[in-house]
Amino acid sequence: MTSPELATNLARFAEMEGRHPRLLLATASSAEEPHHKHVATLFADGGFDVDIAPKNSDAQSIARQAVDCDADILVLIRLSLTAEDRVGVADVISSLAALDAEYIKFGIVGKTDDPARDNVDFVFDLEHLGTDDCEALVGYILEIEEDRVAQHI
């Protein structure tokens, strides 16, 4: 169920872009894969078109997929915070930069105390992820899009 504000913001975004906001969902390691369905469903119910990166994708292939699927947002599910993570935050950021895709907003769904929180655009707590987070993310991406349109970029 979407709130009136969320529905209005989704309609405004769709009017400007001709589509709903698009999100690519990836995982940092295989430990996060069980959370794919929950997170993807929540964002899809919140009005996002959700694409899911294949299992065992590395940072470069995730960044490439984000560009290829015209994602507005790249979300990395990251809970373990260990060196064994298949996908590191810095690697994703540098991979997006190598593709000149810094316009894709990048965030984490996991723990709010993630040490990489200062290097990403947003962090949501997986344990408390809800509709309010979808509303906030749609509002955030809408503001960016409105600024871009106002600047004629």
PDB file of C-alpha atoms in Angstrom:
ATOM      1  CA  MET A   1       0.000   0.000   0.000  1.00  0.00           C
ATOM      2  CA  THR A   2       1.446   3.309  -1.001  1.00  0.00           C
ATOM      3  CA  SER A   3       0.888   6.580   0.788  1.00  0.00           C
ATOM      4  CA  PRO A   4      -0.608   9.561  -1.069  1.00  0.00           C
ATOM      5  CA  GLU A   5       2.782  11.342  -0.953  1.00  0.00           C
ATOM      6  CA  LEU A   6       4.578   8.316  -2.397  1.00  0.00           C
ATOM      7  CA  ALA A   7       1.963   7.948  -5.140  1.00  0.00           C
ATOM      8  CA  THR A   8       2.275  11.651  -6.012  1.00  0.00           C
ATOM      9  CA  ASN A   9       6.077  11.491  -6.135  1.00  0.00           C
ATOM     10  CA  LEU A  10       6.002   8.333  -8.271  1.00  0.00           C
ATOM     11  CA  ALA A  11       3.592  10.023 -10.685  1.00  0.00           C
ATOM     12  CA  ARG A  12       5.834  13.111 -10.877  1.00  0.00           C
ATOM     13  CA  PHE A  13       8.892  10.972 -11.557  1.00  0.00           C
ATOM     14  CA  ALA A  14       7.024   8.962 -14.210  1.00  0.00           C
ATOM     15  CA  GLU A  15       5.864  12.180 -15.864  1.00  0.00           C
ATOM     16  CA  MET A  16       9.461  13.421 -16.143  1.00  0.00           C
ATOM     17  CA  GLU A  17      11.143  10.130 -17.045  1.00  0.00           C
ATOM     18  CA  GLY A  18       8.335   8.179 -18.703  1.00  0.00           C
ATOM     19  CA  ARG A  19       8.837   5.303 -16.257  1.00  0.00           C
ATOM     20  CA  HIS A  20       9.043   4.464 -12.569  1.00  0.00           C
ATOM     21  CA  PRO A  21      12.371   4.820 -10.773  1.00  0.00           C
ATOM     22  CA  ARG A  22      14.602   1.827 -11.483  1.00  0.00           C
ATOM     23  CA  LEU A  23      16.708   0.093  -8.849  1.00  0.00           C
ATOM     24  CA  LEU A  24      19.381  -2.600  -9.194  1.00  0.00           C
ATOM     25  CA  LEU A  25      19.715  -4.858  -6.166  1.00  0.00           C
ATOM     26  CA  ALA A  26      22.978  -6.723  -5.498  1.00  0.00           C
ATOM     27  CA  THR A  27      24.598  -8.537  -2.581  1.00  0.00           C
ATOM     28  CA  ALA A  28      28.059  -8.127  -1.061  1.00  0.00           C
ATOM     29  CA  SER A  29      28.387 -11.853  -0.322  1.00  0.00           C
ATOM     30  CA  SER A  30      26.397 -15.064  -0.467  1.00  0.00           C
ATOM     31  CA  ALA A  31      25.382 -14.511   3.178  1.00  0.00           C
ATOM     32  CA  GLU A  32      23.023 -11.724   2.069  1.00  0.00           C
ATOM     33  CA  GLU A  33      21.277 -13.661  -0.705  1.00  0.00           C
ATOM     34  CA  PRO A  34      18.435 -14.893   1.549  1.00  0.00           C
ATOM     35  CA  HIS A  35      17.386 -11.237   1.947  1.00  0.00           C
ATOM     36  CA  HIS A  36      17.014 -10.626  -1.806  1.00  0.00           C
ATOM     37  CA  LYS A  37      13.320 -11.496  -1.967  1.00  0.00           C
ATOM     38  CA  HIS A  38      12.308  -9.402   1.057  1.00  0.00           C
ATOM     39  CA  VAL A  39      14.210  -6.293  -0.068  1.00  0.00           C
ATOM     40  CA  ALA A  40      13.198  -6.623  -3.735  1.00  0.00           C
ATOM     41  CA  THR A  41       9.534  -7.082  -2.821  1.00  0.00           C
ATOM     42  CA  LEU A  42       9.539  -4.099  -0.492  1.00  0.00           C
ATOM     43  CA  PHE A  43      11.021  -1.779  -3.119  1.00  0.00           C
ATOM     44  CA  ALA A  44       8.780  -3.170  -5.876  1.00  0.00           C
ATOM     45  CA  ASP A  45       5.724  -2.650  -3.664  1.00  0.00           C
ATOM     46  CA  GLY A  46       7.037   0.870  -3.043  1.00  0.00           C
ATOM     47  CA  GLY A  47       6.857   1.663  -6.751  1.00  0.00           C
ATOM     48  CA  PHE A  48      10.344   0.854  -8.016  1.00  0.00           C
ATOM     49  CA  ASP A  49      11.146  -1.244 -11.061  1.00  0.00           C
ATOM     50  CA  VAL A  50      13.593  -3.701  -9.484  1.00  0.00           C
ATOM     51  CA  ASP A  51      16.340  -5.582 -11.299  1.00  0.00           C
ATOM     52  CA  ILE A  52      18.454  -8.132  -9.438  1.00  0.00           C
ATOM     53  CA  ALA A  53      22.137  -8.720 -10.126  1.00  0.00           C
ATOM     54  CA  PRO A  54      23.054 -12.377 -10.674  1.00  0.00           C
ATOM     55  CA  LYS A  55      24.541 -14.322  -7.778  1.00  0.00           C
ATOM     56  CA  ASN A  56      28.315 -14.111  -7.458  1.00  0.00           C
ATOM     57  CA  SER A  57      28.536 -10.890  -9.489  1.00  0.00           C
ATOM     58  CA  ASP A  58      31.629  -8.777  -8.927  1.00  0.00           C
ATOM     59  CA  ALA A  59      31.680  -4.992  -8.574  1.00  0.00           C
ATOM     60  CA  GLN A  60      32.491  -4.378 -12.235  1.00  0.00           C
ATOM     61  CA  SER A  61      29.641  -6.525 -13.539  1.00  0.00           C
ATOM     62  CA  ILE A  62      27.213  -4.979 -11.040  1.00  0.00           C
ATOM     63  CA  ALA A  63      28.181  -1.469 -12.150  1.00  0.00           C
ATOM     64  CA  ARG A  64      27.884  -2.487 -15.814  1.00  0.00           C
ATOM     65  CA  GLN A  65      24.440  -3.989 -15.199  1.00  0.00           C
ATOM     66  CA  ALA A  66      23.323  -0.812 -13.402  1.00  0.00           C
ATOM     67  CA  VAL A  67      24.295   1.232 -16.457  1.00  0.00           C
ATOM     68  CA  ASP A  68      22.826  -1.266 -18.934  1.00  0.00           C
ATOM     69  CA  CYS A  69      19.455  -1.467 -17.156  1.00  0.00           C
ATOM     70  CA  ASP A  70      19.281   2.340 -16.822  1.00  0.00           C
ATOM     71  CA  ALA A  71      19.148   2.139 -13.020  1.00  0.00           C
ATOM     72  CA  ASP A  72      18.649   5.319 -11.045  1.00  0.00           C
ATOM     73  CA  ILE A  73      19.767   3.611  -7.851  1.00  0.00           C
ATOM     74  CA  LEU A  74      22.115   0.753  -7.000  1.00  0.00           C
ATOM     75  CA  VAL A  75      21.416  -0.962  -3.681  1.00  0.00           C
ATOM     76  CA  LEU A  76      23.938  -3.334  -2.123  1.00  0.00           C
ATOM     77  CA  ILE A  77      22.674  -5.657   0.611  1.00  0.00           C
ATOM     78  CA  ARG A  78      25.614  -5.803   3.011  1.00  0.00           C
ATOM     79  CA  LEU A  79      25.480  -7.332   6.481  1.00  0.00           C
ATOM     80  CA  SER A  80      28.704  -9.199   7.146  1.00  0.00           C
ATOM     81  CA  LEU A  81      31.171  -6.280   6.960  1.00  0.00           C
ATOM     82  CA  THR A  82      34.066  -8.679   6.503  1.00  0.00           C
ATOM     83  CA  ALA A  83      37.054  -8.818   4.225  1.00  0.00           C
ATOM     84  CA  GLU A  84      35.535 -11.915   2.607  1.00  0.00           C
ATOM     85  CA  ASP A  85      32.808  -9.862   0.943  1.00  0.00           C
ATOM     86  CA  ARG A  86      32.744 -10.611  -2.774  1.00  0.00           C
ATOM     87  CA  VAL A  87      31.749  -7.011  -3.502  1.00  0.00           C
ATOM     88  CA  GLY A  88      33.294  -4.069  -1.674  1.00  0.00           C
ATOM     89  CA  VAL A  89      31.762  -0.611  -1.469  1.00  0.00           C
ATOM     90  CA  ALA A  90      34.937   1.088  -2.727  1.00  0.00           C
ATOM     91  CA  ASP A  91      35.053  -1.341  -5.666  1.00  0.00           C
ATOM     92  CA  VAL A  92      31.475  -0.496  -6.659  1.00  0.00           C
ATOM     93  CA  ILE A  93      32.157   3.238  -6.392  1.00  0.00           C
ATOM     94  CA  SER A  94      35.300   2.978  -8.538  1.00  0.00           C
ATOM     95  CA  SER A  95      33.519   0.718 -11.048  1.00  0.00           C
ATOM     96  CA  LEU A  96      30.689   3.235 -11.428  1.00  0.00           C
ATOM     97  CA  ALA A  97      33.259   6.028 -11.836  1.00  0.00           C
ATOM     98  CA  ALA A  98      35.122   4.043 -14.505  1.00  0.00           C
ATOM     99  CA  LEU A  99      31.865   3.890 -16.470  1.00  0.00           C
ATOM    100  CA  ASP A 100      31.167   7.614 -15.941  1.00  0.00           C
ATOM    101  CA  ALA A 101      28.083   6.542 -14.006  1.00  0.00           C
ATOM    102  CA  GLU A 102      28.410   8.625 -10.849  1.00  0.00           C
ATOM    103  CA  TYR A 103      24.844   9.778 -11.583  1.00  0.00           C
ATOM    104  CA  ILE A 104      23.624   6.385 -10.326  1.00  0.00           C
ATOM    105  CA  LYS A 105      22.911   6.815  -6.624  1.00  0.00           C
ATOM    106  CA  PHE A 106      24.514   4.068  -4.548  1.00  0.00           C
ATOM    107  CA  GLY A 107      23.437   2.911  -1.128  1.00  0.00           C
ATOM    108  CA  ILE A 108      23.505   0.076   1.352  1.00  0.00           C
ATOM    109  CA  VAL A 109      20.745  -1.944   2.960  1.00  0.00           C
ATOM    110  CA  GLY A 110      22.258  -3.587   5.998  1.00  0.00           C
ATOM    111  CA  LYS A 111      23.526  -2.098   9.236  1.00  0.00           C
ATOM    112  CA  THR A 112      23.386   1.615   9.967  1.00  0.00           C
ATOM    113  CA  ASP A 113      26.824   1.454  11.595  1.00  0.00           C
ATOM    114  CA  ASP A 114      28.403   0.181   8.360  1.00  0.00           C
ATOM    115  CA  PRO A 115      31.885   1.738   8.175  1.00  0.00           C
ATOM    116  CA  ALA A 116      31.243   2.616   4.507  1.00  0.00           C
ATOM    117  CA  ARG A 117      28.188   4.754   5.365  1.00  0.00           C
ATOM    118  CA  ASP A 118      30.093   7.996   4.745  1.00  0.00           C
ATOM    119  CA  ASN A 119      31.013   6.908   1.210  1.00  0.00           C
ATOM    120  CA  VAL A 120      27.519   6.122  -0.087  1.00  0.00           C
ATOM    121  CA  ASP A 121      24.404   8.168  -0.784  1.00  0.00           C
ATOM    122  CA  PHE A 122      22.178   6.386   1.760  1.00  0.00           C
ATOM    123  CA  VAL A 123      22.081   3.527   4.287  1.00  0.00           C
ATOM    124  CA  PHE A 124      18.940   1.692   5.402  1.00  0.00           C
ATOM    125  CA  ASP A 125      18.732  -0.718   8.320  1.00  0.00           C
ATOM    126  CA  LEU A 126      17.692  -4.136   6.988  1.00  0.00           C
ATOM    127  CA  GLU A 127      15.996  -5.094  10.253  1.00  0.00           C
ATOM    128  CA  HIS A 128      13.711  -2.046  10.106  1.00  0.00           C
ATOM    129  CA  LEU A 129      13.387  -1.601   6.342  1.00  0.00           C
ATOM    130  CA  GLY A 130       9.893  -0.415   5.498  1.00  0.00           C
ATOM    131  CA  THR A 131       7.589   1.711   3.400  1.00  0.00           C
ATOM    132  CA  ASP A 132       8.978   4.910   4.928  1.00  0.00           C
ATOM    133  CA  ASP A 133      12.362   4.050   3.412  1.00  0.00           C
ATOM    134  CA  CYS A 134      10.759   3.662  -0.034  1.00  0.00           C
ATOM    135  CA  GLU A 135       9.066   7.033   0.385  1.00  0.00           C
ATOM    136  CA  ALA A 136      12.357   8.649   1.395  1.00  0.00           C
ATOM    137  CA  LEU A 137      14.226   7.087  -1.521  1.00  0.00           C
ATOM    138  CA  VAL A 138      11.593   8.103  -4.081  1.00  0.00           C
ATOM    139  CA  GLY A 139      11.601  11.640  -2.666  1.00  0.00           C
ATOM    140  CA  TYR A 140      15.402  11.718  -2.832  1.00  0.00           C
ATOM    141  CA  ILE A 141      15.619  10.507  -6.428  1.00  0.00           C
ATOM    142  CA  LEU A 142      12.773  12.841  -7.454  1.00  0.00           C
ATOM    143  CA  GLU A 143      14.635  15.867  -6.049  1.00  0.00           C
ATOM    144  CA  ILE A 144      17.733  14.893  -8.003  1.00  0.00           C
ATOM    145  CA  GLU A 145      15.722  14.453 -11.188  1.00  0.00           C
ATOM    146  CA  GLU A 146      13.940  17.785 -10.731  1.00  0.00           C
ATOM    147  CA  ASP A 147      17.309  19.523 -10.231  1.00  0.00           C
ATOM    148  CA  ARG A 148      18.672  17.836 -13.346  1.00  0.00           C
ATOM    149  CA  VAL A 149      15.653  18.932 -15.403  1.00  0.00           C
ATOM    150  CA  ALA A 150      15.852  22.477 -14.007  1.00  0.00           C
ATOM    151  CA  GLN A 151      19.505  22.654 -15.075  1.00  0.00           C
ATOM    152  CA  HIS A 152      18.625  21.184 -18.501  1.00  0.00           C
ATOM    153  CA  ILE A 153      21.134  18.364 -18.119  1.00  0.00           C
TER     154      ILE A 153
END
